[in-house]
MMTF fields as JSON, N, C-alpha, C and O atoms, coordinates in Angstrom:
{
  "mmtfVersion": "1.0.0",
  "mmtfProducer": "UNKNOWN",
  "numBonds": 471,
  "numAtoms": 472,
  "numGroups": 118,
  "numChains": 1,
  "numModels": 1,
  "chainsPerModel": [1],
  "groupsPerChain": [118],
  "chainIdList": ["A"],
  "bondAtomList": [4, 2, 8, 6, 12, 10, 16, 14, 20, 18, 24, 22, 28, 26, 32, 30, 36, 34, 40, 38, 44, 42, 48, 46, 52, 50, 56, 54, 60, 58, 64, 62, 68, 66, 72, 70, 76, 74, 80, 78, 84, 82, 88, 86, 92, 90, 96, 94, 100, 98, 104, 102, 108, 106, 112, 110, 116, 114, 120, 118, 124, 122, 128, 126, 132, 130, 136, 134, 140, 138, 144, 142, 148, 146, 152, 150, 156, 154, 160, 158, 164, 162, 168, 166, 172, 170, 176, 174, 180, 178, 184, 182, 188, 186, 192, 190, 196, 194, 200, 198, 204, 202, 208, 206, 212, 210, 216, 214, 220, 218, 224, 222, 228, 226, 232, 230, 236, 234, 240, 238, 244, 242, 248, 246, 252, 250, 256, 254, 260, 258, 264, 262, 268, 266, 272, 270, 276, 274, 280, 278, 284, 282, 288, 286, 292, 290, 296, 294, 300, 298, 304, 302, 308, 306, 312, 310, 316, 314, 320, 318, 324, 322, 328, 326, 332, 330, 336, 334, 340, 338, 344, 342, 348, 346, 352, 350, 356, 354, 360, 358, 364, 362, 368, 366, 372, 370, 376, 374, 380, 378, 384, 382, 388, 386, 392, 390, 396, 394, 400, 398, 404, 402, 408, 406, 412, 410, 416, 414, 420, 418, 424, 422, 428, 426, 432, 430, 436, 434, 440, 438, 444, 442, 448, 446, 452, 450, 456, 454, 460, 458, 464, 462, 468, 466],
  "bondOrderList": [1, 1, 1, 1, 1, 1, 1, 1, 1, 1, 1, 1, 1, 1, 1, 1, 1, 1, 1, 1, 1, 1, 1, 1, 1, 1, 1, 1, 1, 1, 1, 1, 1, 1, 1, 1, 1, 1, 1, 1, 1, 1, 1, 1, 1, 1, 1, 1, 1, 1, 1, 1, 1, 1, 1, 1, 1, 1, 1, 1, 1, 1, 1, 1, 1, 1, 1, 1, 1, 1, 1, 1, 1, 1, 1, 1, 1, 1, 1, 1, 1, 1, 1, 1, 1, 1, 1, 1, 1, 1, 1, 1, 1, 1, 1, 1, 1, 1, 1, 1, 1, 1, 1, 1, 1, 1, 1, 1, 1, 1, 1, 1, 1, 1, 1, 1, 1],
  "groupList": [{"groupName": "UNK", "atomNameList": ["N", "CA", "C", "O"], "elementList": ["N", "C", "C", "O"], "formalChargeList": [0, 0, 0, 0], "bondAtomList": [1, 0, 2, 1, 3, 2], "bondOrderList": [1, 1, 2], "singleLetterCode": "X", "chemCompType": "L-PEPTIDE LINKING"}],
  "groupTypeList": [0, 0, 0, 0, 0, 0, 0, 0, 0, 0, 0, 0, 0, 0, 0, 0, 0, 0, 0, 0, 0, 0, 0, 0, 0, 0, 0, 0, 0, 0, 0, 0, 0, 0, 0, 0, 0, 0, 0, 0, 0, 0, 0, 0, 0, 0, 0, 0, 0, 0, 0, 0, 0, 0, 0, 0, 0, 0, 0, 0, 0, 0, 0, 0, 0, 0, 0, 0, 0, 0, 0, 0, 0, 0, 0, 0, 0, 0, 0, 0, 0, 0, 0, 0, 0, 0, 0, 0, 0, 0, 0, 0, 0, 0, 0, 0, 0, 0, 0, 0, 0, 0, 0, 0, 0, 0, 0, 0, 0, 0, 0, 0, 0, 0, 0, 0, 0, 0],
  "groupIdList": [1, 2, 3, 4, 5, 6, 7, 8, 9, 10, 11, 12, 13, 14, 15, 16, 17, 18, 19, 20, 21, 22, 23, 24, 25, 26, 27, 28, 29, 30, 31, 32, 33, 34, 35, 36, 37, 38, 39, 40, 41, 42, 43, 44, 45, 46, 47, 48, 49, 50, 51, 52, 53, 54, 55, 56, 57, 58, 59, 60, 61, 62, 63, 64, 65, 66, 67, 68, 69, 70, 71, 72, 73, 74, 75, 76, 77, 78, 79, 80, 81, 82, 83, 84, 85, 86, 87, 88, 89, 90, 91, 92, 93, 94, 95, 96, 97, 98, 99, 100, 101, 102, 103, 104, 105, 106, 107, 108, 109, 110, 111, 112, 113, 114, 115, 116, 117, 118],
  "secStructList": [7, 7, 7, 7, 1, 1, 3, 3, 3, 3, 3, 3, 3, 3, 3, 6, 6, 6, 3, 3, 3, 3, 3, 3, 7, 7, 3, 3, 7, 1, 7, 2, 2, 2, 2, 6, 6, 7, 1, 3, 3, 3, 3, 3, 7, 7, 7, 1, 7, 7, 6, 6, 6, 6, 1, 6, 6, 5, 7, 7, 5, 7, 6, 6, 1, 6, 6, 2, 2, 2, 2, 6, 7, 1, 1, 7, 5, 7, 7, 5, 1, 1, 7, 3, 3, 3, 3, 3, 6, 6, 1, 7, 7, 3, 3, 3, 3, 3, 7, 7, 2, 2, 2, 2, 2, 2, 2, 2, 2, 2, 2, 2, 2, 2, 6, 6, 7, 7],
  "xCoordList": [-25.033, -25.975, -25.418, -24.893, -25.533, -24.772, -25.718, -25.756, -26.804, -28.393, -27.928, -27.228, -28.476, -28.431, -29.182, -29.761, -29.499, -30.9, -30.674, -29.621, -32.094, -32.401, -32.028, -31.597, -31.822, -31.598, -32.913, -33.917, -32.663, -34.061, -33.928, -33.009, -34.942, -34.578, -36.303, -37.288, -35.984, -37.266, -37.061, -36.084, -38.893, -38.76, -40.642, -41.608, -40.677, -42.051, -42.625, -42.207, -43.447, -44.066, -45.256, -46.281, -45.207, -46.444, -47.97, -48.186, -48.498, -50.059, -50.694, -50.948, -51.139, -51.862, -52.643, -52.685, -53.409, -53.806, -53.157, -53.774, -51.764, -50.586, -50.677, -50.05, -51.36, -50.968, -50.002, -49.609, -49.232, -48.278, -48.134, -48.616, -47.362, -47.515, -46.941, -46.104, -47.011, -46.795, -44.86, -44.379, -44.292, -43.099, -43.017, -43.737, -42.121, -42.371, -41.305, -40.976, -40.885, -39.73, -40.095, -41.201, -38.929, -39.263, -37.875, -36.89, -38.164, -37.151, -36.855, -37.8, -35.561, -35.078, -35.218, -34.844, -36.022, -36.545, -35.526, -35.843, -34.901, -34.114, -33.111, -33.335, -32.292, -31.317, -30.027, -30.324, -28.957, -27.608, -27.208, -26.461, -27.41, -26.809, -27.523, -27.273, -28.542, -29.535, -29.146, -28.691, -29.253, -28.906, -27.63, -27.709, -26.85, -25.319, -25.735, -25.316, -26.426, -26.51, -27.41, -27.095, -28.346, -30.01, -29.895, -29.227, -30.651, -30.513, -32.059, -32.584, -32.597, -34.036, -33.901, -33.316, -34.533, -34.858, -36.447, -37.198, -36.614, -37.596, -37.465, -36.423, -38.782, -38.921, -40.377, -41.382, -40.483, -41.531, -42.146, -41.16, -43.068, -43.494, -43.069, -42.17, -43.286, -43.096, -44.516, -44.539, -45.266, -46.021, -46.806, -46.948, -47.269, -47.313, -48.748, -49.154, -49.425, -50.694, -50.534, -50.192, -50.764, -50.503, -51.741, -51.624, -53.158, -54.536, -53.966, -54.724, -53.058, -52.94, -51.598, -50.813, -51.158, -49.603, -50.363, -49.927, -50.938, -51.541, -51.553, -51.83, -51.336, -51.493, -50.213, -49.203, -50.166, -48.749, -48.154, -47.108, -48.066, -47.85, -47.12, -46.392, -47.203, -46.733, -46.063, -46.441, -44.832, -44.229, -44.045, -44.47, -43.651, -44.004, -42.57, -41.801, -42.141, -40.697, -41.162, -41.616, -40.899, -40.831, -39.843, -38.647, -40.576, -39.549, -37.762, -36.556, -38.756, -37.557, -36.948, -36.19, -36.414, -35.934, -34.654, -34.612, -33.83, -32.859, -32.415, -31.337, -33.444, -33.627, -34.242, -33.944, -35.359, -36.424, -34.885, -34.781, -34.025, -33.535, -32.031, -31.267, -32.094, -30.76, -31.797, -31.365, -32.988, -33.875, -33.8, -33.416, -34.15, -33.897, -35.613, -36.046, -36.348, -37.444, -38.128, -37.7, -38.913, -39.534, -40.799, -41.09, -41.297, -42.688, -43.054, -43.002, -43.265, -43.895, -43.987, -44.652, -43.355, -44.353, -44.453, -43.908, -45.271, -45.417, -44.196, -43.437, -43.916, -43.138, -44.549, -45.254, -44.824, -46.012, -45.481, -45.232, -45.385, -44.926, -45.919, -45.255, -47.252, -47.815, -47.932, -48.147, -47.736, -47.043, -45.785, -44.932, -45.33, -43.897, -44.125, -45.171, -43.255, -43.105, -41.564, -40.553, -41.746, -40.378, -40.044, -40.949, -39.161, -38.53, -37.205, -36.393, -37.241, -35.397, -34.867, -35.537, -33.381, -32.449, -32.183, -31.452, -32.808, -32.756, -33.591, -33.212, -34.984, -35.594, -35.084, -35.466, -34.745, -34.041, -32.567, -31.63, -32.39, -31.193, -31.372, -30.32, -31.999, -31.943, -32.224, -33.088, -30.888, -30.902, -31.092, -30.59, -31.706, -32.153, -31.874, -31.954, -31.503, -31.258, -31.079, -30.856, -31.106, -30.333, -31.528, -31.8, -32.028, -32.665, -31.289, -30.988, -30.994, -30.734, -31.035, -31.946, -30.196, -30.145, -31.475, -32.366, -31.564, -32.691, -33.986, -34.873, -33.861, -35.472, -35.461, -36.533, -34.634, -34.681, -35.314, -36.201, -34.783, -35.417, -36.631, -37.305, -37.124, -38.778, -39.399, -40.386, -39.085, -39.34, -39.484, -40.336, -38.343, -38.456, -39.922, -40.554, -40.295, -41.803, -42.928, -43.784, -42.788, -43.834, -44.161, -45.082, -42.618, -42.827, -43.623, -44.713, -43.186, -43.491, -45.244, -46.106, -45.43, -47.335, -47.545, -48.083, -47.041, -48.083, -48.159, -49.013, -46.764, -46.907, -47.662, -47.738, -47.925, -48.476, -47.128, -47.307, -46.186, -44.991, -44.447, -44.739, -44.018, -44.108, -45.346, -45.459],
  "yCoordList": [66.849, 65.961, 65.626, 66.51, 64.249, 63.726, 63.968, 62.872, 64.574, 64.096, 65.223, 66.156, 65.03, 65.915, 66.011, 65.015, 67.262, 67.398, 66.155, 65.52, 65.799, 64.239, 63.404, 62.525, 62.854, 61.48, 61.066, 61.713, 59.589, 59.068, 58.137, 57.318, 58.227, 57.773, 57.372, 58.071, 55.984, 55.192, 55.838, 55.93, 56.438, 57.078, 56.588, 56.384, 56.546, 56.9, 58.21, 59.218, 58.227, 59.751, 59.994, 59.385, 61.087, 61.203, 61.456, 62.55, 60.911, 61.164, 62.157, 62.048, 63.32, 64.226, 64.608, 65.721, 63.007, 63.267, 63.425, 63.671, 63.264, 62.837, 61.552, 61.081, 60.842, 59.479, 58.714, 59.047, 57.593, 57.455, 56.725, 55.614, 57.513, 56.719, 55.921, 55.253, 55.653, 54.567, 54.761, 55.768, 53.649, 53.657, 53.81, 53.161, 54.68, 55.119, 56.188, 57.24, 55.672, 56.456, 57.896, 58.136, 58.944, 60.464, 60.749, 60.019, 62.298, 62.783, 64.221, 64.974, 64.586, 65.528, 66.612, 66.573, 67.507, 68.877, 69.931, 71.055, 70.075, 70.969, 71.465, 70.793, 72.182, 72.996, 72.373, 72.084, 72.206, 71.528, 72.364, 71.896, 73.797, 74.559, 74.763, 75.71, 73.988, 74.044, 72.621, 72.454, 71.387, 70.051, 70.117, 69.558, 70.534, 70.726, 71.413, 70.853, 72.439, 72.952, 72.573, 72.481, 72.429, 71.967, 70.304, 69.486, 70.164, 68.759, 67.923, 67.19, 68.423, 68.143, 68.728, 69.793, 67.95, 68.672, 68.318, 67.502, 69.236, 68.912, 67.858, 67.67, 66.996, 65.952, 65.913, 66.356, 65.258, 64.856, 63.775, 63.097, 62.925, 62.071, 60.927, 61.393, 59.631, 59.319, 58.216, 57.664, 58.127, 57.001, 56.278, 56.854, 54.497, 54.288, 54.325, 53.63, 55.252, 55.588, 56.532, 57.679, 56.141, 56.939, 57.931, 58.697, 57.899, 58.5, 59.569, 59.928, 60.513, 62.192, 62.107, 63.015, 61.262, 61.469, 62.414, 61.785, 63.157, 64.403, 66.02, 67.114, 65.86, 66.898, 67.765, 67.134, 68.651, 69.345, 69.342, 68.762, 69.67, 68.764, 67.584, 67.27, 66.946, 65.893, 65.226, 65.575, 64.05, 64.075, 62.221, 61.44, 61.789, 59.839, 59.465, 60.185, 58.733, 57.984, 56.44, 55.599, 56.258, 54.736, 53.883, 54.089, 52.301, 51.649, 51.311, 51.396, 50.886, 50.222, 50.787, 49.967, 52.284, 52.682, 53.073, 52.955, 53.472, 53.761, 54.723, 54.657, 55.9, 56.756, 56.217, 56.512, 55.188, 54.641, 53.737, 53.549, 53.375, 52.222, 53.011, 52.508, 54.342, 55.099, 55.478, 55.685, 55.573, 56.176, 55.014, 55.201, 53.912, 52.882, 52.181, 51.386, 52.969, 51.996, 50.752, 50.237, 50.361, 49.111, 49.15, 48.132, 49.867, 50.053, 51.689, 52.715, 51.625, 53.063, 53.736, 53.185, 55.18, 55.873, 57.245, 57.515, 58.155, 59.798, 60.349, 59.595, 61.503, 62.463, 63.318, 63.797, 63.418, 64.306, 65.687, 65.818, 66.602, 67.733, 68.061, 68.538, 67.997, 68.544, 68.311, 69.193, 66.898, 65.765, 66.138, 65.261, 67.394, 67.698, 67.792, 68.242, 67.415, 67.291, 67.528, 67.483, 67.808, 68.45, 67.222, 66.988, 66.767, 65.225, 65.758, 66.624, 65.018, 65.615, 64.72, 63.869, 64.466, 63.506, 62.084, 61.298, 61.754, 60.892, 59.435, 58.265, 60.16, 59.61, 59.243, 58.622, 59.507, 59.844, 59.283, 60.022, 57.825, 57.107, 56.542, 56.715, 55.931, 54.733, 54.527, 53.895, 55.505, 56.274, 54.767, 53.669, 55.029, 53.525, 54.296, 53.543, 55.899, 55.969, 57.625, 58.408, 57.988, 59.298, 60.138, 59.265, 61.193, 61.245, 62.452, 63.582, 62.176, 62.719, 64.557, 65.226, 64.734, 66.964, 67.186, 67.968, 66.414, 66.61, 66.535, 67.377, 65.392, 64.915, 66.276, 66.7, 66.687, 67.599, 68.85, 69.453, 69.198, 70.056, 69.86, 70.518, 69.023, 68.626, 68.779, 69.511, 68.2, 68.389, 70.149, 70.675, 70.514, 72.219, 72.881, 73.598, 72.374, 72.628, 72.134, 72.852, 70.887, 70.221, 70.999, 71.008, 71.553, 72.151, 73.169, 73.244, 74.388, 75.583, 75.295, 76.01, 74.851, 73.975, 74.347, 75.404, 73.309, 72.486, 74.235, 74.601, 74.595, 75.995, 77.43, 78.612, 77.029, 78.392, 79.979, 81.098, 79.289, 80.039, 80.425, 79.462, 81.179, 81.356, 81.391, 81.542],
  "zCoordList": [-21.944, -22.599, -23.985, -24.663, -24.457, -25.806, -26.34, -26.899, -26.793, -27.699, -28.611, -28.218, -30.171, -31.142, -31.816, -32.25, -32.198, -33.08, -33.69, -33.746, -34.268, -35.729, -35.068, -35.814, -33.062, -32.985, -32.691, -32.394, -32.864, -32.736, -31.723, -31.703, -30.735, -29.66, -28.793, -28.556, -28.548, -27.565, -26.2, -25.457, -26.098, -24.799, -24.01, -24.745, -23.222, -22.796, -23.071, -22.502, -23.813, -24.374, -23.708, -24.013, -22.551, -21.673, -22.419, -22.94, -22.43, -22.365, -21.904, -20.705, -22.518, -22.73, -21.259, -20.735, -20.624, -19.641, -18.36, -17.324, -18.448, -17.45, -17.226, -16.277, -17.932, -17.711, -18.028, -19.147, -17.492, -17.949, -19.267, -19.487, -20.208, -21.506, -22.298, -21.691, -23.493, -24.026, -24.739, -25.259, -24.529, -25.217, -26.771, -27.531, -27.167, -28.772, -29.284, -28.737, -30.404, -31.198, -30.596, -30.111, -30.686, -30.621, -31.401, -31.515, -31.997, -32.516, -31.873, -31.637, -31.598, -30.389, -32.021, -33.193, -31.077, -32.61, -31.369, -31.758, -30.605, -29.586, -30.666, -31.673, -30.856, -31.325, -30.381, -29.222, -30.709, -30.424, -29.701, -28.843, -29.617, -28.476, -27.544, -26.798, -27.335, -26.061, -25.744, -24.612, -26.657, -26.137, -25.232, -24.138, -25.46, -24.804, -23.485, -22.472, -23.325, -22.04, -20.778, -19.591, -21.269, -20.709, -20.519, -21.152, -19.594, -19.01, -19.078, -18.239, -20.62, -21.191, -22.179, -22.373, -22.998, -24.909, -25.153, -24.62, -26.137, -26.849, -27.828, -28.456, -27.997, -28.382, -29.25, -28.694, -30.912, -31.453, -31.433, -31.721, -31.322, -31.843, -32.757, -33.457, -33.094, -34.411, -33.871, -32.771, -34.597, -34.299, -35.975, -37.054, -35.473, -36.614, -37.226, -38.158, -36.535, -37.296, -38.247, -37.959, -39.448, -40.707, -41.069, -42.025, -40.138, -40.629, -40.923, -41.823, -40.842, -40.667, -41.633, -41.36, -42.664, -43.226, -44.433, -45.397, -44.853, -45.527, -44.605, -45.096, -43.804, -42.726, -43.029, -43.342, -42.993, -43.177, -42.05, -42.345, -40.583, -39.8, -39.878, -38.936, -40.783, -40.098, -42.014, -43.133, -41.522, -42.115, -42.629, -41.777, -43.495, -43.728, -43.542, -44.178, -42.992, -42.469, -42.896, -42.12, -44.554, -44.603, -44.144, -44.346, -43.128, -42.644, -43.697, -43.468, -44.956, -45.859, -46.315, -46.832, -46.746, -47.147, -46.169, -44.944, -46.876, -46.003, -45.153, -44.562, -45.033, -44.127, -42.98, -41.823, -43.438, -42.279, -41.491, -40.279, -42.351, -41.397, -40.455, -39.631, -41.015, -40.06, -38.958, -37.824, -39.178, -38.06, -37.04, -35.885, -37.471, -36.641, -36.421, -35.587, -37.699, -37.332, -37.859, -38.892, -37.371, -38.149, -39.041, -39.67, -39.102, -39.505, -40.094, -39.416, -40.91, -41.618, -40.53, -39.654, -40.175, -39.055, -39.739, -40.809, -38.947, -39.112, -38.591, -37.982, -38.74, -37.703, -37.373, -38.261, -35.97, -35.804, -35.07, -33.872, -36.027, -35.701, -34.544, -33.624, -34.215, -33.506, -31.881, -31.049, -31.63, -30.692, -30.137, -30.274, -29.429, -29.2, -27.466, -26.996, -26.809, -25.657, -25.261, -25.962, -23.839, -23.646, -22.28, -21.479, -22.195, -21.89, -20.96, -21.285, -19.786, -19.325, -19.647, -20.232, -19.42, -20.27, -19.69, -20.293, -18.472, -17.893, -18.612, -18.668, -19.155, -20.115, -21.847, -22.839, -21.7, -23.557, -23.636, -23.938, -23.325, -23.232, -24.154, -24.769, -24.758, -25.525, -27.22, -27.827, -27.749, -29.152, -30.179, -29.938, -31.0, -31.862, -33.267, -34.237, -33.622, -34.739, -35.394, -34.47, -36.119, -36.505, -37.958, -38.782, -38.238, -38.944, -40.297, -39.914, -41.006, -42.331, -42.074, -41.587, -42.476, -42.621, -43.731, -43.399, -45.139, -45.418, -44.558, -44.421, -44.06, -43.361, -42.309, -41.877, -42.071, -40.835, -41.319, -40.716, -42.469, -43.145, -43.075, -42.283, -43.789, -43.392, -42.507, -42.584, -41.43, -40.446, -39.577, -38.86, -40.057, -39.944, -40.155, -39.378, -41.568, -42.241, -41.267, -40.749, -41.121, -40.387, -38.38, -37.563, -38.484, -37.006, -37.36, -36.792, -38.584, -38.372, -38.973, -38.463, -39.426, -39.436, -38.371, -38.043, -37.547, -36.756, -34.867, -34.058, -35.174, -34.433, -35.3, -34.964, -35.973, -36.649, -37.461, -37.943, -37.23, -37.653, -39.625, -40.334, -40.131, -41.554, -42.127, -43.344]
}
């Protein structure tokens, strides 16, 4: 599997109810020595409802800046740490962008939130 932690990548993100869901940025939160082996990663959220960008949980990815635009998105979104789903790789082709070692850091925070960890 080519996927690496911080890519950002358009996937169908299943719906809670198993329904089938809606197409939408995700960011692979998997560890690089599981991406390489495993033929599915874990995957976050990014969506552009901002109600929850106070949440520790969750993290602000502005479009214009130049992190928003290595991410590859268009529009303000969250990182929703809490929104994590686990995806096989068949789904997760279509990389639109890369998130920064800082942001990842962040993101580190926003995971260990939203799991109850530290």
């Amino acid at each position: 599997m080519n996927l690496e932690r911080g890519d950002v990548i358009n996937a169908r993100f299943p719906h809670a109810s198993g329904l089938r869901g809606k197409k939408r940025p995700v960011v692979v939160v998997q560890a690089d020595v599981y991406n390489k082996r495993l033929r599915h990663a874990l995957v976050a959220q990014l969506t552009t409802n901002l109600d929850d960008k106070a949440d520790p949980a969750c993290f602000l990815i502005e479009a214009q800046t130049s992190a928003g635009r290595a991410a590859g998105i268009f529009q303000d979104s969250l990182f929703s740490g809490y929104l994590i789903s686990l995806m096989s790789e068949d789904r997760l082709q279509d990389k639109i962008g890369k998130l920064s070692d800082e942001f990842m850091q962040e993101i580190d925070l926003c995971l260990k939130a939203a799991l109850g960890i530290g």
